[in-house]
Amino acid sequence: MASSSTLSLSKSLFSPSPPKSATTQNRDRIAFSVPGSRATSRDVTLRRRVGSIVTVRAVAAEAVEKKDVVVEKSVNTIRFLAIDAVEKANSGHPGLPMGCAPMGHVLFDEVMRYNPKNPYWFNRDRFVLSAGHGCMLHYALLHLAGYDSEEDLSSFRQWGSQTPDHPENFETPGIEVTTGPLGQGIANAVGLALAEKHLAARYNKPGHEIVDHYTYAILGDGCQMEGIANEACSLAGHWGLGRLIAFYDDNHISIDGDTDIAFTESVDKRFEGLGWHVIWVKNGNTGYDEIRAAIKEAKSVTDKPTLIKVTTTIGFGSPNKANSYSVHGSALGAKEVDATRKNLGWPYEPFHVPEDVKKHWSRHTPDGAALEAEWNAKFAEYEKKYKEEAAELKSLISGELPTGWEKALPTYTPQSPGDSTRNLSQQCLNALPKVLPGLLGGSADLASSNMTLLKMFGDFQRDTPEERNVRFGVREHGMGAICNGIALHCPGLIPYCATFFVFTDYMRAAMRISALSEARVIYVMTHDSIGLGEDGPTHQPIEHLASFRAMPNILMLRPADGTETAGAYKVAIMNRKRPSVLALSRQKLPHLPGTSIEGVEKGGYIISDNSSGNKPEIILIGTGSELEIAEKAADELRKEGKTVRVVSFVSWELFDEQTDAYKESVLPAAVSARVSIEAGSTFGWEKIVGSKGRAIGVDHFGASAPADKIYKEFGLTVEAVIETAKALC
């Protein structure tokens, strides 16, 4: 006899029937309940319907069962691709991928929008593995989704492979940012989410939401312990980044053991206090529906970011090493790999992806292409209606700079009023947004001192995300990493951030990642030397210029006047694949004859010379505020009949990139009498002045006093340069 629920279901699946009498209803029921009863045409129809329902249910149940099987198989595929890669490399971190495979699967297979054949499609969802040591999770997911080949996985951690031990955006398609130093990835994710919110506010129109992607991240206990994560997540909550969804891999294990030995705070309550929506998935090992429900809930919360705490077992499936520190950062070993295969019922050889798993994931290639094509069509409609906005957004997506943008930079002459280079920097910053729609940034609570406010814009805030002044508060480390995320969101975004030069010590790790990940961030660093005066040695940078000159793929620029400051900005904006540090003075400086933007682009160049035939008796070299001292010393020496060349050495890195012929034209090898002067460490200057030259600088901490007094006491004077020069020639 057909149940009432079945009959009710039949009404929802088929067209409504006319109301039936009680007699008819009873006959229908009797026809099905009495074997051999004579069926009417109505009885036959209903029997067919119920039979169809049973078939549909059976098919649906079978489909669900098959889906569950392929999901479990996919998750184990992810686990074993990670296990096998780490085992072959005999090094790596298998524990996180084994524990996070379920959430990774749900994200990449069911939730995220992307096109594996175009990893740079603009409106893709972004994913950041902040716990970068677990990178085989990410690589396995990219592989299944169709980004790469099996060869990449089997060459994990090897020379020339696209699968390095921590994710690198410049190395592996599908990797958004470079992670590894814990906490930086979640801060990058905050930057990516900020960029999405900012661009959506500027370019979306009613009925035309062309910027509407999400940023997802996975972070672990180590990330949670790092201060940078709290800095960045505090800002994310303040800004209300509703399209940022972070998964906290709550496995309670770090390298030294159980996190109880050092980390017992309530992460949930902390994030609630930071202004996040918090969800707890208690079964992250097999609770797929819990994970799905959590993501659905997170997406429903649009006014704040969401932290999904997912309690997992590190090294899930390993009979003897799961839930221990030993599975965090070492290969399982052949014996334990075999035991894990048996435990999880995995009969396949290393790196094998079962055919049904391949088939299941293969849809992402056509689906991704369709998603991008759909978005392109939406953008085409948008472009018809909003031509100016579309053209501007296109430039941000492509990174193409407007023709002649550099003409917006201010110009100066020796007759222009002298000023500090921090003030001159502000003039440049306020000229550039008119021609560079992607320029945005701010300071670590020092905007009025760093002179970094864009006067024609308001503040980027929760309710005004279209504005371009970003208030970072006293969070230097988080600020730098957030700017990395902004820079890597799309090529046309140009973030800048600012603090006192000495406080780069708080953000050096983020600046190093800028350089490594080829992120064009402009670091506006004021109060660049002992010239800041009375604030004293705690605020006076000494070794900082030398330290950044030692860092690969970063430009260290120390301009001497307005023209060189404008040149520094031109260089910083033109260099799309490396960050720039601008060291700027607090004290006023004159505009010097002979300085030029073209000279700055070459790093080192001649600003004055009374010699002929490229044979001066002595070469004086200066940077920043000390270039004026070198020029004054040259004037005095020339009065005594000396032939003197003065060279501005605004950027060592740019000078190193010039041709040998150009370098010889500036610093001829035949002239060994060279004197440099710079209000910082002399470390490294021997490379420039040579073994017979002399470097005047500061190789000890500063002092609290007026700048002029400090310069005199420390020997950074015209007289000291003259005396040293005469001793050499």
XYZ file of C-alpha atoms in Angstrom:
729
model
C 0.000 0.000 0.000
C 1.373 3.375 -0.956
C 2.023 5.565 2.041
C 0.498 8.987 2.399
C 3.965 10.511 2.217
C 4.542 8.816 -1.117
C 1.231 10.027 -2.443
C 2.040 13.504 -1.200
C 5.379 13.368 -3.019
C 3.562 12.321 -6.203
C 1.552 15.506 -6.126
C 4.714 17.595 -5.997
C 6.347 15.765 -8.896
C 3.424 15.634 -11.323
C 0.763 18.006 -12.518
C -2.061 18.539 -10.010
C -5.080 16.202 -10.465
C -8.713 17.229 -10.014
C -10.036 16.716 -6.483
C -11.023 13.080 -5.855
C -13.977 11.724 -3.935
C -13.447 9.596 -0.868
C -14.667 6.562 -2.819
C -12.074 7.105 -5.511
C -9.321 7.548 -2.927
C -10.304 4.306 -1.230
C -10.416 2.444 -4.540
C -6.921 3.670 -5.365
C -5.627 2.386 -2.044
C -7.463 -0.960 -2.353
C -6.126 -1.535 -5.848
C -2.653 -1.490 -4.448
C -3.381 -3.403 -1.281
C -5.264 -6.421 -2.597
C -3.303 -8.798 -4.808
C -5.105 -9.695 -7.987
C -7.712 -6.971 -7.641
C -9.065 -5.579 -10.838
C -7.339 -2.307 -11.598
C -9.057 0.583 -13.293
C -7.280 2.896 -15.723
C -6.903 5.311 -12.846
C -5.301 2.574 -10.772
C -2.797 1.838 -13.523
C -1.890 5.491 -13.838
C -1.268 5.866 -10.137
C 0.714 2.641 -10.030
C 2.964 3.994 -12.761
C 3.381 7.224 -10.882
C 4.324 5.556 -7.630
C 6.587 3.178 -9.484
C 8.290 6.172 -11.061
C 8.697 7.754 -7.652
C 10.276 4.614 -6.272
C 12.636 4.568 -9.236
C 13.480 8.257 -8.787
C 14.121 7.684 -5.119
C 16.290 4.691 -5.827
C 18.253 6.579 -8.474
C 18.582 9.578 -6.179
C 19.741 7.393 -3.303
C 22.244 5.687 -5.549
C 23.501 9.061 -6.799
C 23.906 10.323 -3.244
C 25.735 7.140 -2.300
C 27.999 7.462 -5.328
C 28.629 11.102 -4.525
C 29.520 10.240 -0.937
C 31.880 7.568 -2.200
C 33.598 9.885 -4.664
C 33.852 12.631 -2.030
C 35.541 10.238 0.387
C 37.737 8.964 -2.419
C 38.639 12.512 -3.419
C 39.545 13.384 0.146
C 41.765 10.333 0.440
C 43.297 11.149 -2.945
C 44.290 14.535 -1.547
C 45.732 12.891 1.545
C 47.786 10.359 -0.351
C 49.057 12.779 -2.972
C 50.474 14.739 -0.031
C 51.794 11.632 1.713
C 53.424 10.333 -1.470
C 55.025 13.661 -2.399
C 56.498 14.141 1.066
C 57.653 10.549 1.154
C 59.405 10.812 -2.191
C 61.104 14.053 -1.173
C 61.879 12.502 2.220
C 60.909 15.816 3.765
C 57.900 18.046 4.130
C 54.741 18.457 6.171
C 52.138 15.721 5.628
C 50.094 16.275 8.785
C 48.118 19.363 7.764
C 47.066 18.075 4.316
C 45.876 14.820 5.892
C 43.789 16.704 8.435
C 42.544 19.538 6.219
C 41.702 17.450 3.153
C 37.924 17.505 3.854
C 37.657 21.278 4.105
C 40.004 21.655 1.134
C 37.856 19.322 -0.940
C 34.608 21.114 -0.114
C 36.160 24.481 -0.926
C 37.781 23.623 -4.238
C 35.253 21.096 -5.496
C 31.959 22.581 -4.341
C 32.322 26.230 -3.373
C 35.046 28.235 -5.067
C 34.723 29.847 -8.485
C 37.835 29.659 -10.633
C 39.111 28.749 -14.076
C 42.037 26.313 -13.896
C 43.085 27.146 -17.444
C 43.240 30.850 -16.652
C 44.524 31.204 -13.088
C 44.486 34.995 -13.468
C 40.817 35.457 -14.336
C 39.983 38.629 -12.462
C 36.742 37.662 -10.701
C 37.964 34.304 -9.413
C 37.678 33.480 -5.751
C 41.033 33.732 -4.000
C 42.472 31.080 -1.692
C 45.374 31.576 0.713
C 47.045 28.761 2.635
C 48.405 30.821 5.506
C 49.829 27.671 7.075
C 52.111 27.441 4.058
C 54.103 24.477 5.352
C 51.076 22.322 4.475
C 51.425 23.311 0.821
C 50.891 19.790 -0.495
C 47.226 20.294 0.385
C 47.116 23.226 -2.010
C 49.155 21.508 -4.713
C 46.970 18.392 -4.556
C 43.821 20.504 -4.891
C 45.266 22.438 -7.824
C 46.253 19.174 -9.467
C 42.787 17.664 -9.149
C 41.196 20.894 -10.360
C 43.295 20.802 -13.530
C 46.004 23.386 -12.928
C 49.099 21.227 -13.220
C 50.505 17.805 -14.007
C 51.417 14.797 -11.901
C 55.068 15.495 -12.656
C 54.854 18.665 -10.574
C 53.661 16.684 -7.563
C 56.280 13.985 -7.897
C 59.025 16.624 -8.027
C 57.911 18.273 -4.790
C 60.709 20.287 -3.195
C 63.079 19.618 -6.086
C 65.156 21.966 -8.204
C 63.162 23.565 -11.014
C 59.781 22.199 -9.920
C 56.616 24.243 -9.570
C 55.958 22.718 -6.187
C 58.373 24.338 -3.718
C 58.067 23.550 -0.024
C 56.098 26.715 0.685
C 53.648 28.254 -1.797
C 55.195 30.877 -4.087
C 52.898 32.985 -6.252
C 55.613 33.680 -8.830
C 56.384 29.991 -9.237
C 53.093 28.096 -9.269
C 49.928 28.973 -11.227
C 46.977 29.077 -8.866
C 48.986 30.316 -5.894
C 47.826 33.833 -5.023
C 50.457 34.878 -2.477
C 53.702 33.569 -1.049
C 53.220 32.051 2.393
C 55.338 30.197 4.902
C 56.255 32.724 7.594
C 53.288 32.038 9.840
C 50.568 34.643 10.103
C 51.558 36.513 6.975
C 49.181 34.552 4.768
C 46.054 35.492 6.691
C 47.249 39.109 6.621
C 47.676 38.814 2.842
C 44.135 37.449 2.684
C 42.918 40.547 4.510
C 44.635 42.620 1.805
C 42.990 40.594 -0.950
C 39.589 41.016 0.691
C 40.186 44.742 1.170
C 40.961 45.044 -2.544
C 37.733 43.228 -3.456
C 35.631 45.432 -1.194
C 37.310 48.596 -2.464
C 36.917 47.737 -6.148
C 33.348 46.550 -5.675
C 32.455 49.851 -4.027
C 34.031 51.842 -6.843
C 32.872 49.906 -9.875
C 29.746 47.884 -9.116
C 26.505 49.449 -10.285
C 22.870 48.493 -9.662
C 22.250 45.329 -11.646
C 25.933 45.115 -12.593
C 27.912 43.434 -9.822
C 31.088 42.689 -11.701
C 33.342 42.511 -8.630
C 31.860 39.933 -6.285
C 34.403 37.260 -5.416
C 35.354 35.777 -2.056
C 38.679 35.342 -0.303
C 39.171 32.070 1.569
C 42.074 31.143 3.819
C 43.261 28.292 5.987
C 45.365 29.175 9.013
C 46.671 27.035 11.829
C 47.610 27.306 15.465
C 50.999 28.757 14.560
C 49.376 31.544 12.550
C 47.060 32.243 15.454
C 50.025 32.661 17.793
C 51.789 35.191 15.574
C 51.076 38.825 16.369
C 50.736 39.767 12.719
C 47.612 37.617 12.407
C 45.942 39.491 15.225
C 46.965 42.851 13.747
C 45.494 42.025 10.364
C 42.380 40.271 11.673
C 41.677 43.226 13.959
C 41.601 45.445 10.886
C 39.487 42.943 8.934
C 36.867 43.068 11.661
C 37.038 46.851 11.871
C 36.591 47.155 8.106
C 33.766 44.619 7.967
C 35.280 42.466 5.239
C 32.239 40.257 4.742
C 33.700 38.331 1.810
C 36.641 37.039 3.829
C 36.116 33.510 5.169
C 38.967 31.939 7.123
C 39.179 28.315 8.231
C 41.103 27.763 11.452
C 42.674 24.292 11.449
C 42.142 23.607 15.121
C 44.303 20.514 15.592
C 46.060 21.494 18.848
C 49.492 20.408 17.618
C 52.604 22.481 16.900
C 56.216 21.476 16.336
C 57.020 21.233 20.043
C 53.942 19.186 20.887
C 50.424 19.836 22.123
C 49.501 23.518 22.001
C 48.519 23.288 25.674
C 52.158 23.941 26.532
C 51.966 27.545 25.265
C 48.591 28.370 23.704
C 45.452 28.057 25.801
C 43.468 31.198 24.972
C 39.960 31.113 23.551
C 40.484 31.888 19.889
C 36.718 31.997 19.402
C 36.227 34.757 21.952
C 39.213 36.694 20.688
C 37.852 36.736 17.147
C 34.409 37.665 18.357
C 36.080 40.579 20.110
C 37.832 41.477 16.867
C 34.458 41.789 15.164
C 34.354 38.444 13.342
C 31.468 36.010 13.001
C 32.661 32.713 14.489
C 31.421 29.192 13.649
C 32.702 25.916 15.104
C 32.771 22.736 13.010
C 33.370 20.080 15.628
C 34.055 17.213 13.212
C 36.485 18.418 10.590
C 37.632 14.871 9.819
C 34.435 13.515 8.284
C 31.794 16.176 8.856
C 31.376 17.275 5.264
C 27.841 18.523 5.797
C 28.989 20.510 8.828
C 31.633 22.173 6.691
C 29.125 22.903 3.934
C 26.643 24.358 6.403
C 29.329 26.528 7.971
C 30.299 28.006 4.609
C 26.649 28.655 3.787
C 26.219 30.451 7.101
C 29.423 32.428 6.593
C 28.205 33.667 3.226
C 24.969 34.822 4.780
C 26.916 37.172 7.073
C 27.819 40.094 4.846
C 28.880 42.763 7.323
C 31.816 41.010 8.975
C 34.466 38.398 8.161
C 33.927 34.836 9.338
C 36.252 32.488 11.176
C 35.248 28.840 10.836
C 37.035 26.890 13.530
C 37.379 23.360 12.190
C 38.537 20.817 14.735
C 40.669 18.275 12.907
C 43.147 15.510 13.607
C 46.596 16.282 12.268
C 47.819 13.339 10.214
C 44.298 11.845 10.042
C 44.436 8.187 8.985
C 47.920 7.451 10.220
C 47.525 4.680 12.837
C 50.624 5.548 14.853
C 51.403 9.195 14.151
C 48.051 10.963 13.889
C 47.458 13.632 16.522
C 51.151 13.996 17.290
C 53.897 16.488 16.524
C 55.851 13.775 14.670
C 53.469 14.001 11.708
C 53.734 17.788 11.477
C 57.032 18.202 9.652
C 58.471 14.831 8.677
C 57.768 12.102 6.162
C 55.716 9.254 7.617
C 58.237 6.625 6.616
C 57.574 3.603 4.411
C 56.196 1.445 7.219
C 53.704 4.061 8.386
C 52.687 4.898 4.818
C 51.760 1.243 4.292
C 49.872 1.197 7.580
C 47.999 4.343 6.598
C 47.085 2.859 3.217
C 45.634 -0.168 4.943
C 43.861 1.927 7.553
C 42.145 4.119 4.962
C 41.590 1.300 2.465
C 43.796 2.824 -0.201
C 45.111 0.099 -2.532
C 46.680 2.374 -5.138
C 50.301 3.019 -6.040
C 51.905 6.394 -5.212
C 50.487 9.481 -6.948
C 47.550 7.549 -8.380
C 44.290 9.401 -8.930
C 41.388 6.933 -9.380
C 39.425 7.298 -12.601
C 36.146 8.162 -10.900
C 37.917 10.925 -8.969
C 39.470 12.244 -12.177
C 36.086 12.191 -13.866
C 34.455 13.934 -10.932
C 36.994 16.763 -10.881
C 37.303 17.062 -14.664
C 34.194 19.224 -14.819
C 36.109 22.159 -13.345
C 37.862 22.876 -16.629
C 34.674 23.420 -18.689
C 32.834 24.889 -15.705
C 35.646 27.335 -15.051
C 35.737 28.419 -18.670
C 31.952 28.901 -18.556
C 32.191 30.998 -15.394
C 34.773 33.251 -17.003
C 32.778 33.507 -20.245
C 29.672 34.408 -18.268
C 31.579 37.109 -16.419
C 33.054 38.442 -19.663
C 29.536 38.754 -21.053
C 28.420 40.605 -17.926
C 31.384 42.918 -18.231
C 30.601 43.593 -21.882
C 27.117 44.731 -20.887
C 28.613 46.819 -18.107
C 31.055 48.396 -20.549
C 28.244 49.490 -22.858
C 26.589 51.403 -20.039
C 29.599 52.588 -18.035
C 32.409 53.160 -20.525
C 34.629 55.311 -18.330
C 34.434 53.013 -15.305
C 34.968 49.934 -17.472
C 38.068 51.440 -19.083
C 39.481 52.311 -15.669
C 38.793 48.853 -14.248
C 40.353 47.264 -17.335
C 43.540 49.207 -16.672
C 43.606 47.921 -13.108
C 43.074 44.347 -14.255
C 45.805 44.561 -16.898
C 48.189 46.781 -14.947
C 48.642 49.052 -17.947
C 49.640 52.547 -16.873
C 48.002 55.531 -18.568
C 50.131 57.110 -21.285
C 52.094 60.042 -19.935
C 51.119 59.439 -16.305
C 54.557 60.575 -15.136
C 53.832 64.088 -16.373
C 51.611 64.497 -13.328
C 54.672 64.418 -11.060
C 55.591 67.859 -9.703
C 58.680 69.612 -11.018
C 61.226 71.698 -9.135
C 64.104 74.076 -9.816
C 66.983 75.223 -7.626
C 64.910 78.331 -6.954
C 61.997 76.352 -5.504
C 61.642 76.729 -1.720
C 63.565 74.096 0.192
C 61.579 71.481 2.022
C 61.873 68.084 3.689
C 61.651 65.174 1.312
C 58.711 63.838 3.373
C 56.755 66.987 2.421
C 57.913 66.711 -1.173
C 56.767 63.091 -1.110
C 53.308 64.267 -0.079
C 53.201 66.538 -3.107
C 53.999 63.568 -5.335
C 51.462 61.325 -3.620
C 48.713 63.885 -4.062
C 49.530 64.427 -7.729
C 49.511 60.760 -8.700
C 45.967 59.552 -7.829
C 44.608 61.843 -10.539
C 46.298 59.664 -13.149
C 46.744 56.364 -11.281
C 43.361 54.940 -10.260
C 45.009 52.046 -8.446
C 47.050 54.108 -5.975
C 45.855 53.765 -2.381
C 47.439 53.421 1.012
C 48.183 54.924 4.360
C 50.263 54.987 7.483
C 50.685 53.155 10.776
C 49.083 55.959 12.796
C 51.631 58.513 11.545
C 49.903 60.017 8.507
C 50.324 63.588 9.736
C 54.028 62.974 10.328
C 54.771 60.757 7.328
C 52.733 63.207 5.217
C 50.874 60.458 3.394
C 47.239 61.592 3.346
C 45.605 61.851 -0.063
C 43.795 65.152 0.372
C 41.153 64.594 -2.298
C 39.942 61.328 -0.749
C 38.369 60.222 2.491
C 39.156 57.162 4.580
C 38.608 53.562 3.534
C 36.238 52.373 6.243
C 33.480 49.814 6.711
C 30.869 52.160 5.217
C 33.142 54.096 2.831
C 35.200 51.372 1.121
C 35.498 53.367 -2.108
C 37.895 55.841 -0.446
C 41.656 55.553 -0.814
C 43.220 56.586 2.523
C 43.789 53.421 4.543
C 44.138 53.834 8.312
C 46.274 50.944 9.552
C 46.667 52.042 13.159
C 49.833 51.061 15.034
C 50.222 47.765 13.187
C 53.365 47.981 11.035
C 53.785 44.251 10.444
C 50.143 43.716 9.559
C 50.210 46.832 7.389
C 53.055 45.532 5.242
C 51.468 42.118 4.726
C 48.049 43.609 3.961
C 49.685 45.774 1.309
C 51.245 42.652 -0.198
C 47.761 41.212 -0.560
C 46.469 44.396 -2.180
C 49.396 44.475 -4.626
C 48.883 40.836 -5.605
C 45.125 41.137 -6.070
C 45.469 42.645 -9.540
C 48.399 44.287 -11.351
C 46.988 47.816 -11.427
C 46.597 48.246 -7.683
C 49.541 50.178 -6.236
C 49.517 50.193 -2.438
C 51.788 52.363 -0.348
C 52.328 52.301 3.395
C 54.270 54.479 5.758
C 55.960 54.752 9.128
C 59.270 56.023 10.523
C 62.209 54.343 8.797
C 63.449 52.840 12.065
C 60.126 51.030 12.512
C 60.722 48.946 9.436
C 62.140 46.648 12.117
C 58.524 45.868 13.000
C 57.612 44.984 9.421
C 60.807 43.638 7.898
C 59.391 40.127 7.480
C 56.497 41.489 5.413
C 58.871 43.639 3.372
C 61.010 40.603 2.657
C 57.930 38.748 1.413
C 57.137 41.773 -0.781
C 60.521 41.329 -2.405
C 60.264 37.544 -2.670
C 56.730 37.550 -4.054
C 57.394 40.389 -6.526
C 54.762 42.637 -4.974
C 54.888 46.302 -5.973
C 54.453 47.951 -2.604
C 55.796 51.459 -2.040
C 57.219 51.835 1.455
C 57.219 55.528 2.369
C 59.705 55.717 5.229
C 60.263 59.123 6.800
C 62.618 60.339 9.554
C 65.382 58.572 7.680
C 68.479 59.336 9.781
C 70.011 61.063 12.782
C 68.691 64.170 11.028
C 65.371 63.684 12.821
C 67.168 65.107 15.859
C 65.716 65.248 19.327
C 63.718 61.998 19.236
C 67.024 60.286 19.868
C 68.608 56.911 19.147
C 65.447 54.848 19.597
C 64.039 56.594 16.540
C 67.217 57.221 14.540
C 67.916 54.528 11.915
C 71.566 53.568 11.499
C 71.879 50.117 9.913
C 68.629 50.240 7.995
C 69.862 51.510 4.629
C 72.552 48.826 4.560
C 70.098 46.112 5.548
C 67.681 46.861 2.715
C 70.500 47.165 0.216
C 71.402 43.633 1.239
C 67.863 42.356 0.616
C 67.296 40.899 -2.880
C 64.702 42.309 -5.291
C 63.893 45.485 -3.401
C 64.800 49.038 -4.386
C 66.271 51.215 -1.652
C 65.935 54.866 -2.718
C 67.179 57.872 -0.742
C 66.354 61.048 -2.674
C 68.098 64.345 -1.960
C 65.513 66.899 -3.109
C 62.193 67.389 -4.882
C 63.373 66.268 -8.297
C 64.891 63.092 -6.920
C 61.770 62.415 -4.837
C 59.654 62.645 -7.974
C 62.145 60.364 -9.695
C 61.908 57.871 -6.843
C 58.134 57.701 -7.260
C 58.473 57.214 -10.993
C 60.888 54.347 -10.436
C 58.704 52.769 -7.739
C 55.618 52.809 -9.955
C 57.419 51.569 -13.058
C 58.850 48.553 -11.203
C 55.858 46.250 -11.169
C 57.665 43.193 -9.854
C 59.546 44.574 -6.904
C 58.844 46.811 -3.933
C 60.552 50.118 -3.277
C 61.613 51.786 -0.051
C 61.777 55.581 -0.054
C 63.896 56.962 2.812
C 62.778 60.547 3.362
C 64.053 63.357 5.538
C 62.375 65.219 8.346
C 64.658 68.251 7.924
C 64.404 70.778 5.107
C 66.752 70.387 2.146
C 67.511 72.635 -0.832
C 66.744 71.752 -4.443
C 70.140 71.069 -5.970
C 71.340 72.004 -9.461
C 72.036 68.933 -11.568
C 69.576 66.488 -10.039
C 67.212 64.787 -12.468
C 64.505 62.166 -12.705
C 66.473 60.471 -15.482
C 69.463 60.278 -13.170
C 67.430 58.641 -10.443
C 66.335 55.980 -12.934
C 69.984 55.038 -13.329
C 70.587 54.852 -9.591
C 73.820 56.840 -9.569
C 74.698 59.828 -11.751
C 76.825 62.951 -11.936
C 75.241 66.160 -10.649
C 78.315 68.386 -11.042
C 81.859 68.048 -12.435
C 84.599 70.533 -13.341
C 86.938 67.925 -14.805
C 87.424 66.871 -18.422
C 88.076 63.547 -20.095
C 86.388 61.558 -17.327
C 89.417 62.146 -15.070
C 88.482 64.088 -11.946
C 91.021 64.188 -9.168
C 88.422 63.097 -6.668
C 84.844 61.866 -6.646
C 82.486 62.837 -3.831
C 79.422 60.619 -3.416
C 76.345 61.399 -1.369
C 72.768 60.285 -0.822
C 69.727 62.044 0.557
C 70.417 64.926 2.924
C 74.188 64.437 2.646
C 74.298 65.120 -1.099
C 74.092 68.819 -0.252
C 77.138 68.414 2.033
C 79.092 66.721 -0.770
C 78.193 69.512 -3.200
C 79.257 72.237 -0.755
C 82.555 70.438 -0.116
C 83.131 70.182 -3.867
C 82.606 73.930 -4.256
C 85.298 74.604 -1.647
C 87.755 72.135 -3.162
C 87.229 73.620 -6.618
C 88.109 77.034 -5.238
C 91.464 75.488 -4.352
C 91.943 74.282 -7.903
C 90.802 70.701 -7.513
C 88.808 68.929 -10.188
C 85.902 67.342 -8.380
C 82.967 65.225 -9.489
C 79.848 64.923 -7.312
C 77.732 61.817 -7.720
C 74.265 61.232 -6.345
C 73.916 57.599 -5.411
C 70.207 57.444 -4.792
C 69.846 53.692 -5.466
C 72.622 51.123 -5.438
C 70.382 48.496 -7.012
C 69.507 50.588 -10.042
C 73.140 51.555 -10.550
C 74.186 47.895 -10.444
C 71.765 47.210 -13.306
C 73.395 49.715 -15.662
C 75.883 48.771 -18.343
C 79.564 48.550 -17.508
C 80.164 51.464 -19.868
C 77.710 53.667 -17.997
C 79.141 52.709 -14.616
C 82.627 53.521 -15.882
C 81.412 56.921 -17.081
C 80.232 57.748 -13.558
C 82.882 56.009 -11.451
C 85.966 55.555 -13.655
C 88.201 52.781 -12.402
C 91.248 55.029 -12.816
C 89.991 57.392 -10.124
C 90.555 55.739 -6.755
C 90.210 58.912 -4.684
C 86.583 58.625 -3.648
C 84.739 59.837 -0.567
C 81.178 58.915 0.336
C 79.026 60.590 2.960
C 75.794 59.192 4.320
C 74.089 59.530 7.709
C 73.975 55.798 8.275
C 76.154 52.731 8.569
C 79.231 52.652 6.335
C 78.708 48.918 5.857
C 78.905 48.085 2.161
C 80.307 51.395 0.977
C 83.694 49.871 0.212
C 82.045 48.362 -2.852
C 81.465 51.905 -4.126
C 84.488 53.859 -2.905
C 86.989 51.040 -3.373
C 89.793 49.923 -1.113
C 91.571 53.276 -1.383
C 88.489 55.410 -0.827
C 86.876 56.535 2.413
C 83.322 56.308 3.704
C 82.022 58.891 6.156
C 78.996 57.695 8.111
C 77.632 56.619 11.467
C 78.586 53.218 12.825
C 77.104 53.637 16.280
C 73.756 54.634 17.731
C 72.611 58.235 17.556
C 71.808 60.785 20.233
C 69.063 63.091 21.397
C 69.881 66.636 20.321
C 69.126 69.117 17.546
C 70.051 67.705 14.137
C 72.762 70.293 13.414
C 74.517 69.484 16.679
C 74.411 65.743 16.038
C 75.795 66.154 12.513
C 78.680 68.248 13.847
C 79.509 65.898 16.718
C 79.375 62.838 14.466
C 81.590 64.386 11.776
C 79.017 64.684 9.010
C 80.164 68.087 7.856
C 81.563 69.910 4.853
C 84.849 70.273 6.713
C 85.124 66.532 7.333
C 84.553 65.778 3.654
C 87.162 68.316 2.575
C 89.728 66.987 5.042
C 89.154 63.394 3.964
C 89.311 64.308 0.269
C 92.593 66.157 0.651
C 94.088 63.177 2.431
C 93.341 61.043 -0.629
C 94.567 63.393 -3.351
